[in-house]
Short mmCIF file of N, CA and C in Angstrom, two decimals:
data_model
loop_
_atom_site.label_atom_id
_atom_site.label_comp_id
_atom_site.label_asym_id
_atom_site.label_seq_id
_atom_site.Cartn_x
_atom_site.Cartn_y
_atom_site.Cartn_z
N MET A 1 -11.45 22.30 9.76
CA MET A 1 -11.06 20.94 9.44
C MET A 1 -11.88 19.96 10.26
N GLY A 2 -12.16 18.80 9.68
CA GLY A 2 -12.88 17.77 10.40
C GLY A 2 -11.95 16.96 11.28
N ALA A 3 -12.54 16.08 12.02
CA ALA A 3 -11.75 15.21 12.91
C ALA A 3 -10.98 14.19 12.07
N ALA A 4 -9.82 13.80 12.58
CA ALA A 4 -9.00 12.81 11.88
C ALA A 4 -9.70 11.46 11.89
N ILE A 5 -9.57 10.73 10.81
CA ILE A 5 -10.16 9.40 10.70
C ILE A 5 -9.30 8.45 11.54
N SER A 6 -9.94 7.72 12.43
CA SER A 6 -9.17 6.81 13.29
C SER A 6 -8.76 5.57 12.51
N LEU A 7 -7.68 4.95 12.98
CA LEU A 7 -7.15 3.75 12.35
C LEU A 7 -7.79 2.50 12.93
N ARG A 8 -7.68 1.40 12.22
CA ARG A 8 -8.21 0.11 12.67
C ARG A 8 -7.63 -0.26 14.03
N ALA A 9 -8.43 -0.93 14.84
CA ALA A 9 -7.98 -1.32 16.18
C ALA A 9 -7.25 -2.66 16.18
N ASP A 10 -7.33 -3.42 15.08
CA ASP A 10 -6.71 -4.75 15.07
C ASP A 10 -5.25 -4.74 14.63
N PHE A 11 -4.65 -3.59 14.44
CA PHE A 11 -3.23 -3.45 14.14
C PHE A 11 -2.61 -2.53 15.17
N ASP A 12 -1.28 -2.55 15.26
CA ASP A 12 -0.57 -1.61 16.13
C ASP A 12 0.72 -1.18 15.44
N ALA A 13 1.43 -0.23 16.04
CA ALA A 13 2.63 0.33 15.42
C ALA A 13 3.69 -0.74 15.18
N GLU A 14 3.95 -1.57 16.19
CA GLU A 14 5.00 -2.59 16.05
C GLU A 14 4.63 -3.61 14.97
N GLY A 15 3.37 -3.99 14.90
CA GLY A 15 2.93 -4.93 13.87
C GLY A 15 3.12 -4.37 12.47
N LEU A 16 2.83 -3.09 12.28
CA LEU A 16 3.02 -2.48 10.96
C LEU A 16 4.50 -2.34 10.63
N ARG A 17 5.33 -2.05 11.62
CA ARG A 17 6.78 -1.99 11.36
C ARG A 17 7.30 -3.36 10.95
N ARG A 18 6.79 -4.40 11.58
CA ARG A 18 7.19 -5.77 11.24
C ARG A 18 6.78 -6.09 9.80
N LEU A 19 5.56 -5.71 9.42
CA LEU A 19 5.10 -5.93 8.04
C LEU A 19 5.94 -5.14 7.05
N ALA A 20 6.34 -3.93 7.42
CA ALA A 20 7.17 -3.10 6.54
C ALA A 20 8.52 -3.76 6.31
N ARG A 21 9.09 -4.35 7.36
CA ARG A 21 10.39 -5.03 7.20
C ARG A 21 10.28 -6.22 6.25
N LYS A 22 9.14 -6.90 6.27
CA LYS A 22 8.95 -8.09 5.44
C LYS A 22 8.54 -7.75 4.00
N SER A 23 8.11 -6.52 3.78
CA SER A 23 7.61 -6.13 2.46
C SER A 23 8.72 -6.16 1.42
N LYS A 24 8.36 -6.61 0.22
CA LYS A 24 9.31 -6.63 -0.90
C LYS A 24 9.20 -5.37 -1.75
N HIS A 25 8.26 -4.51 -1.43
CA HIS A 25 8.03 -3.29 -2.20
C HIS A 25 8.32 -2.07 -1.34
N ALA A 26 9.20 -1.23 -1.81
CA ALA A 26 9.59 -0.04 -1.04
C ALA A 26 8.41 0.89 -0.80
N ALA A 27 7.54 1.04 -1.78
CA ALA A 27 6.39 1.94 -1.63
C ALA A 27 5.45 1.43 -0.54
N GLN A 28 5.22 0.13 -0.51
CA GLN A 28 4.35 -0.44 0.52
C GLN A 28 4.99 -0.28 1.90
N ALA A 29 6.28 -0.51 2.00
CA ALA A 29 6.98 -0.36 3.28
C ALA A 29 6.89 1.09 3.77
N ARG A 30 7.06 2.04 2.85
CA ARG A 30 6.97 3.45 3.22
C ARG A 30 5.58 3.79 3.75
N ARG A 31 4.54 3.27 3.11
CA ARG A 31 3.18 3.53 3.55
C ARG A 31 2.92 2.91 4.92
N LEU A 32 3.39 1.68 5.11
CA LEU A 32 3.21 1.01 6.40
C LEU A 32 3.93 1.76 7.52
N LEU A 33 5.15 2.24 7.24
CA LEU A 33 5.89 2.98 8.26
C LEU A 33 5.21 4.30 8.60
N ALA A 34 4.62 4.94 7.60
CA ALA A 34 3.89 6.18 7.87
C ALA A 34 2.69 5.92 8.76
N LEU A 35 1.97 4.83 8.49
CA LEU A 35 0.82 4.49 9.34
C LEU A 35 1.28 4.06 10.73
N ALA A 36 2.42 3.37 10.81
CA ALA A 36 2.96 2.98 12.12
C ALA A 36 3.28 4.21 12.95
N LEU A 37 3.77 5.25 12.30
CA LEU A 37 4.05 6.50 13.01
C LEU A 37 2.77 7.08 13.62
N ILE A 38 1.68 7.01 12.87
CA ILE A 38 0.40 7.51 13.39
C ILE A 38 -0.06 6.64 14.57
N TYR A 39 0.05 5.31 14.41
CA TYR A 39 -0.32 4.41 15.51
C TYR A 39 0.50 4.70 16.76
N GLY A 40 1.77 5.09 16.56
CA GLY A 40 2.65 5.36 17.69
C GLY A 40 2.44 6.72 18.32
N GLY A 41 1.47 7.47 17.84
CA GLY A 41 1.17 8.77 18.44
C GLY A 41 1.68 9.95 17.65
N GLY A 42 2.31 9.71 16.51
CA GLY A 42 2.78 10.80 15.66
C GLY A 42 1.63 11.48 14.94
N SER A 43 1.90 12.64 14.42
CA SER A 43 0.85 13.39 13.72
C SER A 43 0.76 12.94 12.27
N ARG A 44 -0.35 13.27 11.65
CA ARG A 44 -0.53 12.98 10.22
C ARG A 44 0.47 13.77 9.39
N SER A 45 0.82 14.96 9.85
CA SER A 45 1.82 15.77 9.15
C SER A 45 3.18 15.09 9.18
N ASP A 46 3.53 14.51 10.33
CA ASP A 46 4.80 13.77 10.42
C ASP A 46 4.78 12.56 9.49
N ALA A 47 3.64 11.87 9.43
CA ALA A 47 3.51 10.72 8.54
C ALA A 47 3.63 11.14 7.08
N ALA A 48 3.06 12.29 6.74
CA ALA A 48 3.17 12.80 5.37
C ALA A 48 4.62 13.13 5.03
N ARG A 49 5.34 13.72 5.98
CA ARG A 49 6.76 14.01 5.74
C ARG A 49 7.56 12.73 5.59
N LEU A 50 7.28 11.74 6.43
CA LEU A 50 7.98 10.46 6.35
C LEU A 50 7.73 9.79 5.00
N GLY A 51 6.47 9.83 4.55
CA GLY A 51 6.12 9.21 3.28
C GLY A 51 6.42 10.08 2.07
N ASN A 52 6.85 11.32 2.32
CA ASN A 52 7.14 12.27 1.24
C ASN A 52 5.91 12.50 0.36
N VAL A 53 4.75 12.67 1.02
CA VAL A 53 3.49 12.89 0.32
C VAL A 53 2.71 14.00 1.04
N THR A 54 1.54 14.30 0.52
CA THR A 54 0.68 15.31 1.13
C THR A 54 -0.24 14.67 2.18
N LEU A 55 -0.86 15.52 2.98
CA LEU A 55 -1.81 15.03 3.98
C LEU A 55 -2.99 14.30 3.33
N GLU A 56 -3.40 14.75 2.16
CA GLU A 56 -4.53 14.11 1.48
C GLU A 56 -4.19 12.67 1.11
N ILE A 57 -2.96 12.44 0.71
CA ILE A 57 -2.55 11.08 0.35
C ILE A 57 -2.49 10.20 1.59
N VAL A 58 -2.01 10.74 2.70
CA VAL A 58 -2.01 9.97 3.95
C VAL A 58 -3.45 9.62 4.32
N ARG A 59 -4.37 10.55 4.14
CA ARG A 59 -5.78 10.27 4.41
C ARG A 59 -6.28 9.14 3.52
N ASP A 60 -5.92 9.14 2.25
CA ASP A 60 -6.31 8.06 1.34
C ASP A 60 -5.74 6.73 1.80
N TRP A 61 -4.48 6.72 2.26
CA TRP A 61 -3.87 5.49 2.78
C TRP A 61 -4.65 4.97 3.97
N VAL A 62 -5.04 5.88 4.87
CA VAL A 62 -5.79 5.48 6.07
C VAL A 62 -7.13 4.88 5.66
N LEU A 63 -7.82 5.50 4.73
CA LEU A 63 -9.12 4.98 4.28
C LEU A 63 -8.96 3.60 3.64
N ARG A 64 -7.97 3.44 2.76
CA ARG A 64 -7.74 2.14 2.12
C ARG A 64 -7.34 1.09 3.14
N PHE A 65 -6.48 1.46 4.07
CA PHE A 65 -6.03 0.54 5.10
C PHE A 65 -7.19 0.11 6.00
N ASN A 66 -8.01 1.05 6.40
CA ASN A 66 -9.17 0.73 7.24
C ASN A 66 -10.15 -0.19 6.53
N ALA A 67 -10.31 0.00 5.24
CA ALA A 67 -11.27 -0.80 4.49
C ALA A 67 -10.79 -2.22 4.25
N ASN A 68 -9.49 -2.39 3.97
CA ASN A 68 -9.02 -3.70 3.50
C ASN A 68 -7.75 -4.21 4.14
N GLY A 69 -7.18 -3.53 5.10
CA GLY A 69 -5.95 -4.02 5.72
C GLY A 69 -4.72 -3.64 4.94
N ASN A 70 -3.60 -4.28 5.31
CA ASN A 70 -2.32 -3.86 4.74
C ASN A 70 -2.12 -4.27 3.29
N GLY A 71 -2.87 -5.23 2.78
CA GLY A 71 -2.68 -5.68 1.40
C GLY A 71 -2.95 -4.61 0.37
N VAL A 72 -3.80 -3.66 0.68
CA VAL A 72 -4.14 -2.62 -0.29
C VAL A 72 -3.08 -1.53 -0.36
N LEU A 73 -2.10 -1.57 0.50
CA LEU A 73 -1.07 -0.54 0.48
C LEU A 73 0.09 -0.93 -0.44
N GLY A 74 -0.05 -2.03 -1.14
CA GLY A 74 0.99 -2.48 -2.05
C GLY A 74 0.96 -1.75 -3.37
N ILE A 75 1.56 -2.34 -4.35
CA ILE A 75 1.68 -1.75 -5.67
C ILE A 75 0.35 -1.91 -6.41
N ARG A 76 -0.16 -0.81 -6.91
CA ARG A 76 -1.37 -0.84 -7.72
C ARG A 76 -1.00 -0.46 -9.15
N LEU A 77 -1.32 -1.33 -10.08
CA LEU A 77 -1.03 -1.04 -11.48
C LEU A 77 -2.12 -0.13 -12.02
N ARG A 78 -1.73 0.90 -12.71
CA ARG A 78 -2.68 1.89 -13.22
C ARG A 78 -3.36 1.44 -14.51
N ARG A 79 -2.68 0.64 -15.29
CA ARG A 79 -3.26 0.22 -16.56
C ARG A 79 -2.97 -1.26 -16.76
N PRO A 80 -3.76 -1.92 -17.57
CA PRO A 80 -3.51 -3.34 -17.80
C PRO A 80 -2.16 -3.55 -18.48
N GLN A 81 -1.49 -4.59 -18.10
CA GLN A 81 -0.21 -4.91 -18.69
C GLN A 81 -0.42 -5.72 -19.97
N PRO A 82 0.39 -5.48 -21.00
CA PRO A 82 0.25 -6.28 -22.22
C PRO A 82 0.64 -7.72 -21.94
N PRO A 83 0.10 -8.66 -22.71
CA PRO A 83 0.46 -10.06 -22.49
C PRO A 83 1.94 -10.28 -22.75
N SER A 84 2.50 -11.23 -22.05
CA SER A 84 3.92 -11.51 -22.21
C SER A 84 4.20 -12.12 -23.59
N PHE A 85 5.45 -12.07 -24.00
CA PHE A 85 5.84 -12.64 -25.29
C PHE A 85 5.52 -14.12 -25.33
N GLN A 86 5.79 -14.83 -24.24
CA GLN A 86 5.55 -16.26 -24.20
C GLN A 86 4.06 -16.57 -24.37
N ALA A 87 3.20 -15.80 -23.74
CA ALA A 87 1.77 -16.02 -23.88
C ALA A 87 1.32 -15.77 -25.31
N LEU A 88 1.87 -14.74 -25.95
CA LEU A 88 1.53 -14.47 -27.35
C LEU A 88 2.01 -15.59 -28.25
N SER A 89 3.19 -16.12 -27.99
CA SER A 89 3.74 -17.20 -28.81
C SER A 89 2.88 -18.44 -28.72
N LEU A 90 2.44 -18.78 -27.52
CA LEU A 90 1.63 -19.98 -27.33
C LEU A 90 0.26 -19.84 -27.98
N GLU A 91 -0.30 -18.65 -27.94
CA GLU A 91 -1.62 -18.44 -28.54
C GLU A 91 -1.57 -18.51 -30.06
N SER A 92 -0.46 -18.08 -30.64
CA SER A 92 -0.39 -18.04 -32.10
C SER A 92 0.10 -19.35 -32.71
N MET A 93 0.53 -20.30 -31.89
CA MET A 93 1.01 -21.58 -32.42
C MET A 93 -0.17 -22.44 -32.84
N PRO A 94 -0.07 -23.08 -34.02
CA PRO A 94 -1.16 -23.97 -34.45
C PRO A 94 -1.19 -25.22 -33.57
N MET A 95 -2.37 -25.69 -33.30
CA MET A 95 -2.53 -26.88 -32.47
C MET A 95 -2.48 -28.12 -33.36
N ALA A 96 -1.81 -29.16 -32.88
CA ALA A 96 -1.72 -30.42 -33.62
C ALA A 96 -2.99 -31.23 -33.38
N ASP A 97 -3.41 -31.94 -34.42
CA ASP A 97 -4.61 -32.78 -34.28
C ASP A 97 -4.31 -34.08 -33.65
#
């Protein structure tokens, strides 16, 4: 196995826990808490158990977090969402002259 990828130096465990408390998304909070565990000296295996994921997924979280900060740990939509009913209604309405 290779060496573990180190985490960014501009965050710490307490800061990530604070961000997790403020998060409106459970998945993002779970990811932040798993990374906070690593910052606090916990193992990647412990973080994987906390996040209920594999070590490979924790590695992906670390890479994404290192590249872009905590914003990338939020909800990622896999496919484009269809336009809302209201948007479709407005587009199909004839315009007055």
